[in-house]
Amino acid sequence: MLSNLEVARVLREIGEYLEMQNVPFKPRAYEKAALAVEELENNVSEIYGSGGLKALEEIPGVGVSIAEKIEELLKTGKLKYYEQLKKKTPVDLSSLARIEGLGPKSIKKLYRELGVADLKDLEKAARAGKIRKLEGFGEKSEEKIIKGLEFIEKAGGRFLLGSVLPTAYMIEERLRELPGVEKAVVAGSARRRKETIGDIDILVISKKPAAAMNYFTNMPEVARVLASGETKSSVKLSSGLNVDVRVVPAESYGAALNYFTGSKDHNVALRRIAVEKGWKLNEYGLFKDADQRGLHAERRGKIQRKSAFSRRESASMIAGRTEEEIYRAFGMEYVEPEMRENTGEIELAQKHKLPKLVGYGDLRGDLQTQTDWTDGSDSIEDMARAAIKAGLEYIAITDHTKRLAMTGGLDEKRILKQMDEIDVLNKKLGGKIKVLKGTECDILKDGSLDLPDGVLSKLDVVGASVHSLFNLSEAEQTARIKKAMSNPHVDIVFHPTGRLINRREPYKVNVEELISHAKKTGTILEINADANRLDLKDDYIRKCVEAGVKMSIDSDAHSAGQVGFLELGIAQARRGWATKDDIVNAWSLEKMLKFLKGGK
Ligand code: DGT
Ligand code: CA
Ligand code: CA
Ligand code: ZN
């Protein structure tokens, strides 16, 4: 389903393309229609769904011709007229318009005079000093364009959850400590723990909103203030990351948190349920009747004023103070943020059948860590002590094997020596933690393993990994890993797809086939908690859960400081709907080992 903003964007771009072709009047009409759609209280798809073309024509500024275009867009997801215009004018409008200060008129000029069709052309022209010579531009605007290009480049990709969360927590914490602030909490995709983040969203309840905003827009990390208002401000940090802060009234806190946590698709589904009940859900609350005047005020953001708010609250508010209250009013179970993607969680919540997700404090062990025996930086004992500190009951030492020569991978002789050392250490630690003997054994080209079975059979935890030949065909790669899984000593496949988020695609492999082979062979698949990996990804975790394939959540620590750094892995597991029962290292040592040895 298309959102109002998406429909408005297409209409606006049509106007801009027409403007570039010097078509009279029409551009203005499309711009007006875009604004009207943007400001609609209800979703334009819903309006069309209930009232058809006629209802679209009733939107102010939307005539027959534009209504028909919206209809085509909603029905097919595409619009021929728009596509044709785009083809006729080979200018990447939406990218160019992201540069501060560039509108359709100046983009037209740049295209006509300098042939600038996209950001690359723009950069070339600016660096060559050509833009300052254009009429209506100058040295200043050329500089501004170069700045704008730099910002876009910096913020171009999405950010890793692992790099964003510490910043998000930090800002949240600082806001919370300000005088007058009752609550400050991270919402948006960061609260849903999505693996990559577009921007940080933070909600604040405060008696002194101006003070909170003043602090926020003046934080030392702020590179630029994008918007600053009484209730909503946005900044760009010097890291390139954008942060939005909104101040909301306590009465609406739950509704606002729900709205700004998203996902958008989850929100839309909830709102539809409200409409079915004859209610109305928005970021201000859940309301019994659609008091149009009140809603109008809300839309303009004036609702923050106490008087307007309490008037409406007394009139028709059903819930809004907490998220729990809202879900309860719907007759639903509370939905954990990590599940809010509208991929089936709403239906389960209605039936009170949501899975009980593995908790952030549920892990009892860590099954992948490396030490200074290979490419880790700390000793086995350091790692064990760090694990004790992290509250773990067991830790597996899984150093690399000899084929991974650059890490000083262990051969047969050295790993046997390491096993002896672990025996000694376990005695020394006197039961404070159980150090398990393990390996991260390389999978060779033909699917055989880098250590002989005689050694593997002596280990507590055998992990197998692909570290080479990433470019095999899908069939070869899949067969290779399946063969390793068929080895009766292999307990876990570590980082099963080999991806590095934003840096490296996974190798070609049929994960569905790996999952069914894991089921058949009793092999565990890993959820690697490294911020760059988070491998398996959420979709695959769900498939494992459905197939009854067990998983482990491992830190892949290469230093003591990284041991127990499992939060991101747990978050990923929760996004994949995993329960404690699905995660072997959420189990007691005894049960976990029994599964490892008995599973095959
Ligand atoms: P991101 O920032 O791209 O990683 O993803 P989000 O989910 O944080 O998205 P963002 O920052 O654009 O907006 C925060 C939340 O606000 C989003 O999860 C849901 C809500 N929201 C934003 N735009 C819309 C919209 O057009 N309709 C609805 N229903 N909700 C929206
Ligand atoms: Ca966001
Ligand atoms: Ca945002
Ligand atoms: Zn390593």
XYZ file of C-alpha atoms and ligand atoms in Angstrom:
634
model
C 0.000 0.000 0.000
C 1.365 3.407 -0.975
C 1.594 6.101 1.661
C 0.378 9.642 1.196
C 3.960 10.801 1.082
C 4.838 8.394 -1.693
C 1.860 9.465 -3.799
C 2.651 13.116 -3.124
C 6.243 12.590 -4.178
C 5.209 11.258 -7.583
C 2.770 14.135 -8.111
C 5.378 16.662 -7.104
C 7.961 15.171 -9.429
C 5.486 15.286 -12.305
C 5.095 18.991 -11.599
C 8.847 19.410 -11.582
C 9.338 17.554 -14.849
C 6.616 19.655 -16.465
C 8.266 22.760 -15.103
C 11.528 21.730 -16.694
C 9.761 21.420 -20.014
C 8.318 24.914 -19.677
C 4.743 23.633 -19.671
C 2.511 26.479 -18.392
C 0.117 26.210 -15.368
C 0.207 22.447 -15.002
C 3.267 22.317 -12.728
C 1.496 24.460 -10.169
C -1.577 22.192 -10.255
C 0.508 19.094 -9.535
C 2.378 20.854 -6.762
C -0.938 21.863 -5.177
C -2.322 18.344 -5.450
C 0.868 16.933 -3.922
C 0.500 19.247 -0.935
C -3.155 18.325 -0.489
C -2.381 14.588 -0.515
C 0.464 15.093 1.926
C -1.869 16.847 4.331
C -4.665 14.301 4.182
C -5.724 12.944 7.523
C -6.629 9.528 6.112
C -4.501 7.342 3.928
C -5.165 8.044 0.267
C -5.366 4.302 -0.464
C -8.097 3.974 2.118
C -9.971 6.966 0.716
C -9.844 5.392 -2.717
C -10.744 1.987 -1.313
C -13.934 3.221 0.284
C -15.047 5.956 -2.149
C -13.357 5.214 -5.468
C -12.442 7.828 -8.047
C -15.175 10.169 -6.817
C -13.630 10.317 -3.360
C -10.251 11.191 -4.862
C -11.828 14.078 -6.776
C -13.095 15.461 -3.501
C -9.551 16.069 -2.288
C -9.004 19.818 -2.563
C -6.938 20.689 -5.617
C -7.416 17.282 -7.225
C -9.394 17.353 -10.485
C -10.522 14.491 -12.717
C -7.255 14.201 -14.551
C -5.048 14.053 -11.460
C -7.548 11.788 -9.669
C -7.253 9.305 -12.528
C -3.480 9.377 -12.245
C -3.664 8.720 -8.510
C -6.045 5.855 -9.233
C -3.626 4.275 -11.695
C -0.788 4.668 -9.219
C -2.741 3.074 -6.368
C -4.056 0.259 -8.519
C -0.860 -0.727 -10.329
C 1.861 0.826 -8.220
C 3.011 2.615 -11.375
C 2.046 5.604 -13.484
C 2.691 5.613 -17.247
C 2.501 9.386 -17.549
C 5.164 9.792 -14.883
C 7.413 7.166 -16.470
C 7.124 8.871 -19.865
C 7.989 12.255 -18.432
C 10.959 10.753 -16.684
C 12.207 9.207 -19.899
C 11.824 12.460 -21.803
C 13.909 14.343 -19.262
C 16.846 12.194 -18.280
C 17.488 14.158 -15.107
C 17.755 12.511 -11.704
C 15.446 15.010 -10.057
C 14.976 13.340 -6.714
C 18.712 13.049 -6.101
C 19.482 16.568 -7.267
C 16.672 17.968 -5.151
C 18.341 16.528 -2.054
C 20.984 19.243 -2.396
C 20.052 22.110 -0.196
C 18.976 25.121 -2.235
C 18.351 23.284 -5.492
C 14.744 23.444 -6.676
C 13.155 22.570 -10.025
C 13.982 25.973 -11.480
C 17.687 25.853 -10.713
C 17.898 22.193 -11.683
C 16.345 23.113 -15.021
C 18.951 25.794 -15.535
C 21.826 23.494 -14.638
C 20.527 20.889 -17.063
C 19.905 23.326 -19.933
C 23.147 25.261 -19.588
C 25.611 22.674 -18.317
C 23.979 19.345 -19.094
C 23.834 18.407 -15.409
C 21.641 15.304 -15.179
C 22.746 13.715 -11.920
C 24.891 14.204 -8.836
C 28.073 13.168 -10.651
C 27.570 15.815 -13.332
C 26.777 18.340 -10.645
C 29.978 17.614 -8.803
C 32.050 17.888 -11.972
C 30.493 21.222 -12.901
C 30.898 22.604 -9.402
C 34.518 21.505 -9.026
C 35.337 22.984 -12.441
C 33.964 26.324 -11.293
C 31.317 26.377 -13.999
C 28.319 26.936 -11.761
C 29.434 30.274 -10.363
C 29.364 31.683 -13.871
C 25.688 30.902 -14.416
C 23.213 33.728 -14.115
C 21.427 33.551 -10.770
C 24.189 31.442 -9.233
C 27.424 32.668 -7.739
C 30.517 31.607 -5.902
C 28.501 31.174 -2.707
C 25.902 28.889 -4.228
C 28.617 26.847 -5.876
C 30.276 26.349 -2.497
C 26.951 25.428 -0.981
C 26.392 22.832 -3.665
C 29.788 21.270 -2.963
C 28.958 21.159 0.763
C 25.631 19.558 -0.025
C 27.303 16.925 -2.164
C 29.700 16.106 0.641
C 26.882 15.655 3.117
C 24.995 13.352 0.816
C 28.065 11.250 0.287
C 28.665 10.955 4.017
C 25.091 10.108 4.871
C 24.415 8.216 1.674
C 24.145 4.706 3.038
C 22.230 3.532 6.043
C 24.147 3.161 9.289
C 24.867 -0.088 11.112
C 22.683 -0.635 14.156
C 25.783 -1.390 16.169
C 27.334 1.972 15.347
C 24.109 3.898 15.937
C 22.886 2.409 19.219
C 25.610 3.830 21.466
C 24.962 7.323 20.098
C 21.219 6.866 20.476
C 21.562 5.702 24.084
C 23.929 8.573 24.836
C 21.591 11.273 23.549
C 18.629 9.615 25.235
C 20.500 9.587 28.527
C 21.593 13.209 28.307
C 18.092 14.399 27.462
C 16.704 12.400 30.342
C 18.950 14.231 32.768
C 17.793 17.700 31.712
C 15.624 19.598 34.188
C 11.947 19.328 33.319
C 12.363 16.131 31.280
C 10.133 13.308 32.485
C 10.993 10.765 29.825
C 13.321 10.418 26.873
C 13.272 7.283 24.794
C 14.601 6.060 21.478
C 11.888 5.137 18.950
C 12.029 4.417 15.199
C 14.009 1.646 13.555
C 16.608 1.792 16.350
C 13.976 0.696 18.854
C 12.912 -2.051 16.472
C 16.609 -2.983 16.279
C 16.667 -3.058 12.519
C 20.124 -4.064 11.287
C 20.594 -0.712 9.547
C 19.256 2.661 10.573
C 18.247 5.655 8.453
C 18.007 8.127 11.303
C 17.556 8.172 15.082
C 14.160 9.170 16.465
C 13.814 10.196 20.095
C 10.670 11.078 22.024
C 10.690 13.353 25.028
C 8.100 14.304 27.607
C 9.064 17.591 29.188
C 7.595 20.461 31.107
C 10.212 22.682 29.494
C 10.254 21.682 25.836
C 12.167 24.779 24.755
C 15.038 23.950 27.100
C 15.203 20.367 25.827
C 15.253 21.547 22.221
C 17.826 24.183 22.969
C 20.105 21.604 24.519
C 19.553 19.117 21.710
C 20.304 21.488 18.830
C 23.451 22.708 20.578
C 25.044 19.369 21.441
C 28.745 19.255 20.578
C 28.205 16.464 18.035
C 25.820 18.561 15.966
C 27.201 19.561 12.568
C 24.101 21.259 11.315
C 20.599 22.033 12.568
C 18.140 20.897 9.923
C 14.989 22.092 11.680
C 14.305 23.536 15.060
C 10.892 24.089 16.558
C 9.057 23.969 19.832
C 8.082 20.339 19.547
C 10.193 18.924 16.728
C 13.841 19.403 15.852
C 16.246 17.606 13.546
C 20.003 17.765 13.464
C 22.788 16.229 11.465
C 25.663 14.954 13.584
C 29.218 15.265 12.368
C 29.135 11.507 11.781
C 26.569 12.201 9.055
C 23.764 10.647 11.068
C 20.488 12.551 11.421
C 18.599 12.676 14.716
C 14.967 13.733 15.162
C 13.618 14.708 18.553
C 9.961 15.278 19.298
C 8.427 16.541 22.507
C 5.022 15.025 23.195
C 2.457 15.520 25.970
C 2.399 12.806 28.658
C -1.218 11.991 27.765
C -0.135 10.991 24.253
C 3.174 9.362 25.138
C 2.114 5.790 24.378
C 0.447 6.746 21.129
C 3.436 8.803 20.046
C 5.874 6.048 20.999
C 3.807 3.564 19.061
C 3.587 5.829 16.037
C 7.243 6.836 15.947
C 8.489 3.333 16.642
C 6.758 2.110 13.506
C 7.253 0.346 11.363
C 5.120 2.349 9.038
C 3.519 -0.873 7.821
C 2.696 -1.933 11.370
C 1.189 1.503 12.017
C -0.914 1.394 8.891
C -2.270 -2.030 9.841
C -3.151 -0.850 13.355
C -4.840 2.225 11.998
C -6.907 0.093 9.674
C -8.126 -1.969 12.613
C -9.085 1.240 14.392
C -11.058 2.381 11.359
C -12.876 -0.958 11.245
C -13.977 -0.376 14.810
C -15.092 3.150 13.958
C -12.138 4.529 15.925
C -9.226 6.693 15.020
C -5.560 6.064 15.853
C -2.817 8.617 15.396
C 0.267 9.839 17.222
C -1.936 11.654 19.744
C -4.032 8.746 20.871
C -6.777 6.279 20.135
C -10.109 8.050 19.783
C -13.673 6.909 19.713
C -15.036 9.325 17.154
C -13.533 11.378 14.408
C -13.996 14.868 15.819
C -12.999 16.580 12.620
C -12.176 19.930 14.173
C -9.930 18.383 16.720
C -8.240 16.288 14.088
C -7.627 19.316 11.980
C -5.837 20.976 14.847
C -3.771 17.861 15.431
C -2.646 17.769 11.896
C -1.290 21.247 12.172
C 0.611 20.205 15.272
C -1.192 22.674 17.466
C -2.349 19.916 19.711
C 0.667 20.372 21.911
C -1.177 23.254 23.484
C -2.741 21.950 26.625
C -6.158 23.530 26.093
C -6.721 21.982 22.695
C -5.447 18.696 23.982
C -7.568 18.299 27.093
C -10.668 19.406 25.245
C -10.292 16.603 22.788
C -9.103 14.096 25.332
C -12.211 14.459 27.414
C -14.307 14.176 24.283
C -13.252 10.864 22.874
C -9.881 9.473 23.943
C -9.835 5.720 24.549
C -6.115 5.179 25.098
C -2.795 6.893 24.506
C -0.777 7.176 27.683
C 1.002 3.849 27.251
C 1.529 1.464 24.346
C 0.185 -1.423 26.418
C -3.062 0.484 26.878
C -3.439 0.904 23.129
C -2.869 -2.744 22.275
C -5.191 -3.743 25.103
C -7.935 -1.470 23.771
C -7.629 -3.307 20.472
C -8.010 -6.633 22.295
C -4.458 -7.483 21.298
C -1.370 -8.706 23.089
C 1.478 -6.214 23.449
C 3.764 -6.537 20.427
C 7.513 -6.297 21.041
C 9.113 -3.527 18.921
C 11.407 -6.005 17.134
C 8.340 -7.710 15.689
C 6.542 -4.634 14.412
C 6.961 -5.061 10.666
C 3.452 -6.189 9.751
C 4.624 -9.626 8.756
C 2.016 -11.572 10.705
C 2.523 -10.258 14.236
C -0.754 -8.311 14.246
C -2.825 -11.399 13.506
C -1.006 -13.413 16.190
C -1.438 -10.599 18.719
C -5.166 -10.571 18.006
C -5.298 -14.293 18.703
C -3.075 -13.890 21.775
C -0.602 -16.283 20.235
C 2.586 -14.227 19.947
C 5.775 -16.166 20.613
C 7.600 -15.293 23.828
C 10.834 -13.918 22.416
C 14.253 -14.803 23.796
C 15.100 -12.073 26.316
C 18.100 -9.739 26.477
C 19.200 -11.430 29.699
C 18.549 -15.001 28.626
C 21.914 -16.133 27.276
C 23.949 -18.402 29.511
C 26.943 -18.990 27.292
C 28.890 -17.856 24.265
C 29.865 -20.419 21.650
C 32.314 -18.527 19.440
C 35.396 -16.669 20.726
C 38.992 -16.359 19.523
C 42.121 -15.891 21.649
C 45.769 -14.913 21.271
C 46.397 -18.469 20.144
C 45.257 -17.132 16.766
C 43.962 -13.677 15.766
C 42.368 -12.736 19.087
C 44.187 -10.317 21.340
C 43.686 -11.887 24.779
C 44.497 -15.125 26.558
C 42.040 -17.937 27.195
C 41.975 -17.013 30.863
C 41.249 -13.338 30.068
C 38.372 -14.426 27.880
C 37.028 -16.727 30.577
C 37.213 -14.017 33.221
C 35.447 -11.561 30.927
C 32.695 -14.121 30.440
C 32.311 -14.499 34.209
C 31.942 -10.740 34.463
C 29.312 -10.788 31.743
C 27.329 -13.257 33.838
C 27.848 -16.239 31.537
C 27.995 -19.833 32.738
C 30.038 -21.204 29.843
C 32.268 -20.016 27.047
C 33.643 -21.949 24.102
C 37.134 -21.134 22.852
C 36.978 -21.518 19.091
C 40.237 -20.465 17.515
C 40.813 -20.631 13.762
C 42.440 -23.583 12.028
C 45.586 -23.895 9.922
C 44.154 -23.127 6.484
C 43.504 -19.587 7.700
C 47.244 -19.057 7.855
C 47.156 -15.301 8.290
C 45.514 -15.783 11.683
C 48.060 -18.369 12.763
C 45.337 -20.998 12.613
C 45.839 -24.061 14.807
C 46.980 -27.397 13.474
C 46.344 -30.740 15.123
C 49.274 -30.518 17.482
C 48.577 -27.032 18.749
C 44.888 -27.557 19.314
C 45.629 -30.646 21.400
C 47.979 -28.500 23.441
C 45.303 -25.845 23.808
C 42.860 -28.472 25.080
C 45.294 -29.399 27.847
C 45.627 -25.781 28.813
C 41.842 -25.443 29.025
C 41.721 -28.454 31.376
C 44.224 -26.758 33.654
C 42.344 -23.457 33.505
C 39.005 -25.070 34.351
C 40.546 -26.508 37.488
C 42.023 -23.147 38.378
C 38.709 -21.323 37.917
C 37.089 -23.757 40.312
C 33.692 -23.947 38.622
C 33.041 -20.234 38.323
C 32.549 -20.844 34.634
C 32.948 -23.789 32.285
C 35.469 -23.194 29.516
C 34.604 -25.416 26.574
C 37.086 -26.736 24.044
C 36.151 -25.720 20.569
C 37.228 -24.728 17.099
C 36.237 -22.492 14.248
C 37.266 -25.053 11.701
C 37.674 -24.012 8.071
C 35.503 -25.727 5.516
C 37.761 -26.735 2.615
C 36.793 -26.512 -1.033
C 35.268 -29.966 -1.217
C 33.354 -29.595 2.060
C 35.843 -31.561 4.122
C 37.241 -30.019 7.291
C 40.595 -28.507 8.178
C 41.092 -30.817 11.192
C 40.927 -34.621 11.234
C 37.864 -36.330 12.713
C 40.048 -37.781 15.450
C 40.627 -34.286 16.811
C 37.122 -32.973 16.169
C 35.689 -35.841 18.159
C 37.581 -34.693 21.249
C 36.166 -31.155 21.203
C 33.058 -29.916 23.012
C 32.003 -27.422 20.338
C 32.870 -27.749 16.657
C 31.992 -24.732 14.565
C 32.607 -24.841 10.828
C 33.084 -21.745 8.665
C 33.587 -20.693 5.078
C 36.556 -18.333 4.852
C 37.595 -18.938 1.243
C 36.258 -19.385 -2.300
C 33.389 -16.942 -1.897
C 32.737 -16.993 -5.617
C 31.744 -20.618 -6.134
C 28.430 -21.163 -7.884
C 25.384 -21.425 -5.653
C 25.143 -25.148 -6.260
C 28.800 -25.740 -5.409
C 28.772 -23.522 -2.332
C 25.572 -25.110 -1.033
C 26.894 -28.630 -1.593
C 30.177 -27.697 0.067
C 28.524 -26.461 3.271
C 26.010 -29.307 3.318
C 28.849 -31.780 3.166
C 30.480 -30.139 6.173
C 27.157 -30.291 8.023
C 26.960 -33.987 7.297
C 30.152 -34.538 9.245
C 28.880 -36.020 12.524
C 31.319 -33.920 14.555
C 30.192 -30.544 13.214
C 27.851 -28.892 15.707
C 27.400 -25.360 14.350
C 27.817 -23.529 11.061
C 29.281 -20.143 11.968
C 28.140 -16.984 10.092
C 26.350 -19.142 7.547
C 26.079 -16.668 4.634
C 29.354 -14.736 4.986
C 27.840 -11.313 4.451
C 29.239 -8.063 5.813
C 26.440 -5.523 6.042
C 26.969 -2.552 3.687
C 30.337 -3.982 2.653
C 30.087 -7.469 1.228
C 27.254 -9.447 -0.266
C 26.714 -12.958 1.084
C 28.321 -15.678 -0.990
C 25.859 -17.419 -3.263
C 24.224 -20.142 -1.242
C 20.775 -21.688 -0.995
C 19.935 -20.961 2.620
C 16.604 -22.805 2.497
C 18.523 -25.929 1.549
C 20.990 -25.360 4.382
C 18.081 -25.025 6.797
C 16.462 -28.258 5.774
C 19.829 -30.007 5.853
C 20.420 -28.578 9.324
C 17.138 -30.090 10.406
C 18.072 -33.437 8.909
C 21.563 -33.546 10.402
C 20.807 -31.842 13.735
C 23.239 -29.029 12.949
C 22.942 -25.626 14.629
C 23.075 -22.434 12.563
C 24.708 -19.398 14.117
C 23.376 -15.885 14.632
C 26.660 -13.999 14.732
C 26.367 -10.919 16.968
C 29.187 -8.971 15.284
C 27.683 -5.625 14.206
C 29.017 -6.090 10.671
C 27.687 -9.594 10.268
C 24.380 -10.240 12.065
C 24.445 -13.437 10.068
C 21.855 -15.142 9.935
C 19.595 -12.267 9.040
C 16.077 -11.967 10.451
C 14.213 -13.639 7.564
C 16.400 -16.714 7.766
C 16.032 -16.880 11.536
C 12.277 -17.034 11.082
C 12.703 -19.853 8.617
C 14.844 -21.748 11.129
C 12.241 -21.220 13.824
C 9.528 -22.524 11.506
C 11.641 -25.516 10.519
C 12.578 -26.294 14.120
C 16.266 -25.737 13.439
C 18.191 -24.644 16.535
C 20.461 -21.607 16.552
C 23.240 -20.166 18.704
C 23.898 -16.483 19.354
C 27.654 -15.893 19.502
C 29.818 -12.837 20.065
C 32.676 -13.941 17.761
C 34.782 -11.967 20.244
C 38.402 -11.349 19.313
C 39.193 -9.647 22.630
C 38.038 -9.827 26.243
C 36.133 -6.587 25.838
C 33.972 -8.181 23.166
C 32.986 -11.245 25.191
C 29.353 -11.161 26.107
C 28.791 -8.523 23.462
C 25.692 -10.377 22.507
C 22.992 -7.717 22.551
C 22.907 -7.201 18.790
C 22.672 -10.930 18.210
C 19.797 -11.228 20.649
C 18.087 -8.300 18.927
C 18.474 -10.048 15.583
C 17.107 -13.288 17.036
C 14.087 -11.397 18.352
C 13.529 -9.829 14.940
C 13.427 -13.400 13.673
C 10.835 -14.324 16.332
C 13.146 -16.769 18.120
C 12.227 -17.995 21.587
C 14.508 -19.356 24.277
C 13.739 -22.821 23.036
C 15.229 -21.997 19.610
C 18.568 -20.763 20.989
C 20.879 -23.464 22.363
C 23.056 -21.106 24.402
C 20.000 -19.864 26.249
C 19.909 -23.368 27.720
C 21.770 -24.824 30.672
C 25.253 -26.199 29.933
C 24.033 -29.730 30.433
C 21.085 -29.458 28.088
C 23.130 -27.602 25.489
C 25.929 -30.200 25.458
C 23.441 -33.022 25.354
C 21.884 -31.487 22.255
C 25.270 -30.989 20.617
C 26.327 -34.542 21.138
C 22.943 -36.203 20.833
C 21.552 -34.085 18.009
C 23.484 -35.922 15.348
P 14.717 4.498 9.250
O 14.886 5.794 9.942
O 14.671 4.609 7.782
O 15.713 3.477 9.678
O 13.285 3.870 9.663
P 12.226 4.404 10.717
O 11.251 3.301 10.884
O 12.887 4.909 11.936
O 11.493 5.544 9.904
P 11.426 7.126 10.110
O 12.585 7.636 10.878
O 11.209 7.683 8.759
O 10.090 7.351 10.915
C 9.961 6.906 12.246
C 8.628 6.260 12.426
O 7.576 7.225 12.202
C 8.323 5.143 11.453
O 8.869 3.915 11.874
C 6.830 5.127 11.470
C 6.462 6.570 11.634
N 6.166 7.157 10.312
C 6.946 7.954 9.583
N 6.331 8.287 8.421
C 5.131 7.686 8.433
C 4.016 7.639 7.530
O 4.005 8.228 6.459
N 2.931 6.902 7.923
C 2.923 6.215 9.106
N 1.856 5.512 9.419
N 3.939 6.237 9.962
C 5.028 6.958 9.644
Ca 14.375 6.576 11.988
Ca 13.044 10.046 11.504
Zn 39.056 -14.571 13.720
